[in-house]
């Protein structure tokens, strides 16, 4: 969230707030309520012991009765040079967060999963035209979403296409076109866009927990039903690291609250 320039969908903040400022406010709030903040990187864990053990980067060990894992997820990027240049200057990974900045403008969505299809639908309500760019001729996303996208007159689908390069202007640096490459015949085609949304999935930050708690096939932490319990006693999880579907700050904050309540209940019953 700290990398999001402007957050305009967090309840209670009707004036646009930067992601950094929002996180700063949350941190001060937590500290004011008595939380103790330790800056460290957890490099290993031992969840077979009770108390649970977390190993820190600086050699410290933390022995705890309960832990909430809220390490988040990283949006996946195309990792091409021009993408880095226009990131935050026309390129985003979240249409729900940044779509409104492109009201009545032409945009592109890159990806073929449910997220890309949903983002294309969302943007079609705001923007004048949405170009959906997918590297194959068949979508991976849900059938019902596919049908909606195909029926939407504002969405133009570019099948078998990948981004060859993002193009734009200098001073100020701003995206204004994409050069597409057809993967079947190699032909190049330029489309004019003011915004581009990369929606090619996300990677949860769970590598350190692999083998210690149950993860799903995409590496997200598995939690029990509507609760935030993992398969290990005393280990809870909240936020995007256990949520492959919603990926919104308010949902993550809500699940953090659920986790705190789950931990409270757990500690109360702990001998
Ligand atoms: P996803 O299902 O993994 O789809 C990622 C898409 O990006 C795929 O179409 C993939 O193409 C494409 N892609 C991956 N790397 C690429 C690259 N380097 N260049 C170009 N294209 C690339 O991810 P997602 O859409 O974020 O969804 C994640 C999970 O959340 C899924 O389980 C999904 O079902 C769920 N979800 C559900 C809903 C819903 O139920 N309404 C909404 C959003 C997400 P290929 O198809 O060719 O591999």
Short mmCIF file of C-alpha atoms in Angstrom, two decimals, residues 23-187:
data_model
loop_
_atom_site.label_atom_id
_atom_site.label_comp_id
_atom_site.label_asym_id
_atom_site.label_seq_id
_atom_site.Cartn_x
_atom_site.Cartn_y
_atom_site.Cartn_z
CA UNK A 23 0.02 3.32 6.62
CA UNK A 24 1.78 5.92 8.76
CA UNK A 25 -1.53 6.75 10.46
CA UNK A 26 -2.21 3.04 11.08
CA UNK A 27 1.23 2.62 12.62
CA UNK A 28 0.82 5.61 14.98
CA UNK A 29 -2.63 4.33 15.93
CA UNK A 30 -1.25 0.86 16.80
CA UNK A 31 1.60 2.37 18.84
CA UNK A 32 -0.82 4.64 20.68
CA UNK A 33 -2.86 1.59 21.63
CA UNK A 34 0.20 -0.04 23.20
CA UNK A 35 1.69 -2.13 20.41
CA UNK A 36 5.47 -2.47 20.43
CA UNK A 37 7.13 -2.21 17.04
CA UNK A 38 10.27 -4.21 16.32
CA UNK A 39 12.02 -3.73 12.96
CA UNK A 40 13.34 -7.11 11.91
CA UNK A 41 13.13 -9.57 9.05
CA UNK A 42 11.99 -13.06 9.94
CA UNK A 43 14.28 -15.49 8.15
CA UNK A 44 13.06 -18.77 9.65
CA UNK A 45 10.40 -20.17 11.97
CA UNK A 46 9.88 -23.21 14.16
CA UNK A 47 6.19 -23.84 14.62
CA UNK A 48 6.72 -27.37 16.01
CA UNK A 49 7.60 -25.90 19.40
CA UNK A 50 5.45 -24.24 22.01
CA UNK A 51 6.01 -21.32 22.47
CA UNK A 52 6.41 -20.78 18.73
CA UNK A 53 9.83 -19.57 17.58
CA UNK A 54 10.57 -16.84 15.02
CA UNK A 55 14.18 -16.23 13.98
CA UNK A 56 15.21 -12.69 13.14
CA UNK A 57 17.69 -11.44 10.60
CA UNK A 58 19.83 -9.87 13.32
CA UNK A 59 20.13 -13.13 15.28
CA UNK A 60 17.34 -12.42 17.75
CA UNK A 61 14.75 -15.12 18.45
CA UNK A 62 11.16 -14.35 19.34
CA UNK A 63 9.32 -16.92 21.49
CA UNK A 64 5.59 -16.28 21.30
CA UNK A 65 2.29 -17.92 22.23
CA UNK A 66 0.59 -16.69 19.08
CA UNK A 67 1.55 -15.07 15.80
CA UNK A 68 -0.47 -13.35 13.09
CA UNK A 69 1.16 -13.64 9.69
CA UNK A 70 0.29 -10.56 7.63
CA UNK A 71 3.16 -10.40 5.18
CA UNK A 72 1.00 -9.44 2.19
CA UNK A 73 1.36 -10.24 -1.49
CA UNK A 74 3.25 -8.62 -4.30
CA UNK A 75 1.50 -7.82 -7.57
CA UNK A 76 3.27 -9.58 -10.40
CA UNK A 77 4.73 -7.34 -13.07
CA UNK A 78 5.77 -7.97 -16.66
CA UNK A 79 9.35 -7.04 -15.71
CA UNK A 80 10.14 -5.18 -18.93
CA UNK A 81 12.28 -2.03 -18.86
CA UNK A 82 9.64 0.44 -20.05
CA UNK A 83 7.21 -0.83 -17.40
CA UNK A 84 9.47 0.42 -14.59
CA UNK A 85 9.71 3.82 -16.30
CA UNK A 86 5.95 4.43 -16.36
CA UNK A 87 4.97 2.66 -13.12
CA UNK A 88 2.89 5.18 -11.16
CA UNK A 89 2.93 7.43 -14.24
CA UNK A 90 0.17 5.67 -16.12
CA UNK A 91 0.92 2.05 -15.22
CA UNK A 92 -0.77 0.52 -12.18
CA UNK A 93 -1.57 -2.94 -10.81
CA UNK A 94 -4.92 -1.98 -9.29
CA UNK A 95 -7.89 -0.70 -11.28
CA UNK A 96 -10.04 -0.44 -8.15
CA UNK A 97 -7.46 1.90 -6.60
CA UNK A 98 -6.39 3.95 -9.62
CA UNK A 99 -9.11 3.56 -12.26
CA UNK A 100 -10.80 6.83 -11.43
CA UNK A 101 -7.73 8.80 -12.55
CA UNK A 102 -8.52 7.67 -16.11
CA UNK A 103 -12.14 8.77 -16.25
CA UNK A 104 -13.30 9.08 -19.90
CA UNK A 105 -9.82 8.09 -21.13
CA UNK A 106 -8.53 5.09 -23.06
CA UNK A 107 -6.80 2.37 -21.05
CA UNK A 108 -5.44 -1.16 -21.33
CA UNK A 109 -5.62 -4.19 -19.06
CA UNK A 110 -2.99 -6.90 -19.41
CA UNK A 111 -3.88 -10.46 -18.36
CA UNK A 112 -6.43 -13.18 -18.98
CA UNK A 113 -7.45 -14.35 -15.49
CA UNK A 114 -10.55 -13.42 -13.47
CA UNK A 115 -8.80 -10.36 -12.05
CA UNK A 116 -8.01 -8.96 -15.52
CA UNK A 117 -11.59 -9.61 -16.67
CA UNK A 118 -13.01 -7.94 -13.56
CA UNK A 119 -10.69 -4.97 -13.92
CA UNK A 120 -11.70 -4.58 -17.57
CA UNK A 121 -15.40 -4.56 -16.55
CA UNK A 122 -14.73 -2.08 -13.74
CA UNK A 123 -12.78 0.25 -16.03
CA UNK A 124 -15.42 0.04 -18.77
CA UNK A 125 -17.76 1.85 -16.34
CA UNK A 126 -15.28 4.70 -15.94
CA UNK A 127 -13.18 4.94 -19.11
CA UNK A 128 -14.08 5.65 -22.72
CA UNK A 129 -12.36 2.51 -24.04
CA UNK A 130 -10.67 -0.55 -22.54
CA UNK A 131 -8.14 -2.63 -24.50
CA UNK A 132 -7.81 -6.09 -22.99
CA UNK A 133 -4.48 -7.67 -23.90
CA UNK A 134 -4.03 -11.41 -23.46
CA UNK A 135 -1.13 -13.59 -24.54
CA UNK A 136 -3.35 -16.50 -25.65
CA UNK A 137 -6.60 -16.84 -27.62
CA UNK A 138 -8.49 -18.24 -24.63
CA UNK A 139 -9.10 -16.68 -21.23
CA UNK A 140 -8.25 -18.40 -17.97
CA UNK A 141 -10.82 -16.37 -15.98
CA UNK A 142 -14.34 -17.41 -15.03
CA UNK A 143 -16.75 -18.17 -17.91
CA UNK A 144 -19.42 -15.77 -16.69
CA UNK A 145 -16.87 -12.93 -16.61
CA UNK A 146 -15.63 -13.86 -20.08
CA UNK A 147 -19.16 -13.56 -21.44
CA UNK A 148 -19.66 -10.16 -19.83
CA UNK A 149 -16.36 -8.86 -21.20
CA UNK A 150 -17.13 -10.13 -24.71
CA UNK A 151 -20.53 -8.47 -24.68
CA UNK A 152 -19.26 -5.11 -23.44
CA UNK A 153 -19.01 -2.69 -26.40
CA UNK A 154 -16.41 -0.58 -24.61
CA UNK A 155 -13.93 -3.47 -24.37
CA UNK A 156 -11.70 -4.41 -27.31
CA UNK A 157 -9.88 -7.72 -26.91
CA UNK A 158 -6.37 -8.21 -28.32
CA UNK A 159 -5.79 -11.97 -28.28
CA UNK A 160 -2.38 -13.59 -28.79
CA UNK A 161 -0.77 -10.29 -27.87
CA UNK A 162 1.95 -9.23 -25.47
CA UNK A 163 3.34 -5.83 -24.57
CA UNK A 164 6.44 -5.23 -26.66
CA UNK A 165 7.01 -1.80 -25.10
CA UNK A 166 5.23 0.88 -23.11
CA UNK A 167 5.64 4.25 -24.85
CA UNK A 168 5.22 7.76 -23.53
CA UNK A 169 6.35 11.33 -23.21
CA UNK A 170 9.01 13.03 -21.10
CA UNK A 171 8.64 16.09 -18.81
CA UNK A 172 6.49 15.01 -17.21
CA UNK A 173 7.05 11.30 -17.80
CA UNK A 174 3.68 9.89 -18.79
CA UNK A 175 2.44 6.80 -20.61
CA UNK A 176 0.56 7.47 -23.84
CA UNK A 177 0.76 4.29 -25.96
CA UNK A 178 1.60 0.59 -26.00
CA UNK A 179 3.33 -1.30 -28.79
CA UNK A 180 1.78 -4.76 -28.97
CA UNK A 181 3.34 -7.83 -30.49
CA UNK A 182 1.29 -10.65 -31.93
CA UNK A 183 2.84 -13.85 -30.61
CA UNK A 184 1.63 -15.91 -33.57
CA UNK A 185 2.90 -13.83 -36.51
CA UNK A 186 5.27 -11.36 -34.80
CA UNK A 187 3.44 -8.30 -36.17
#
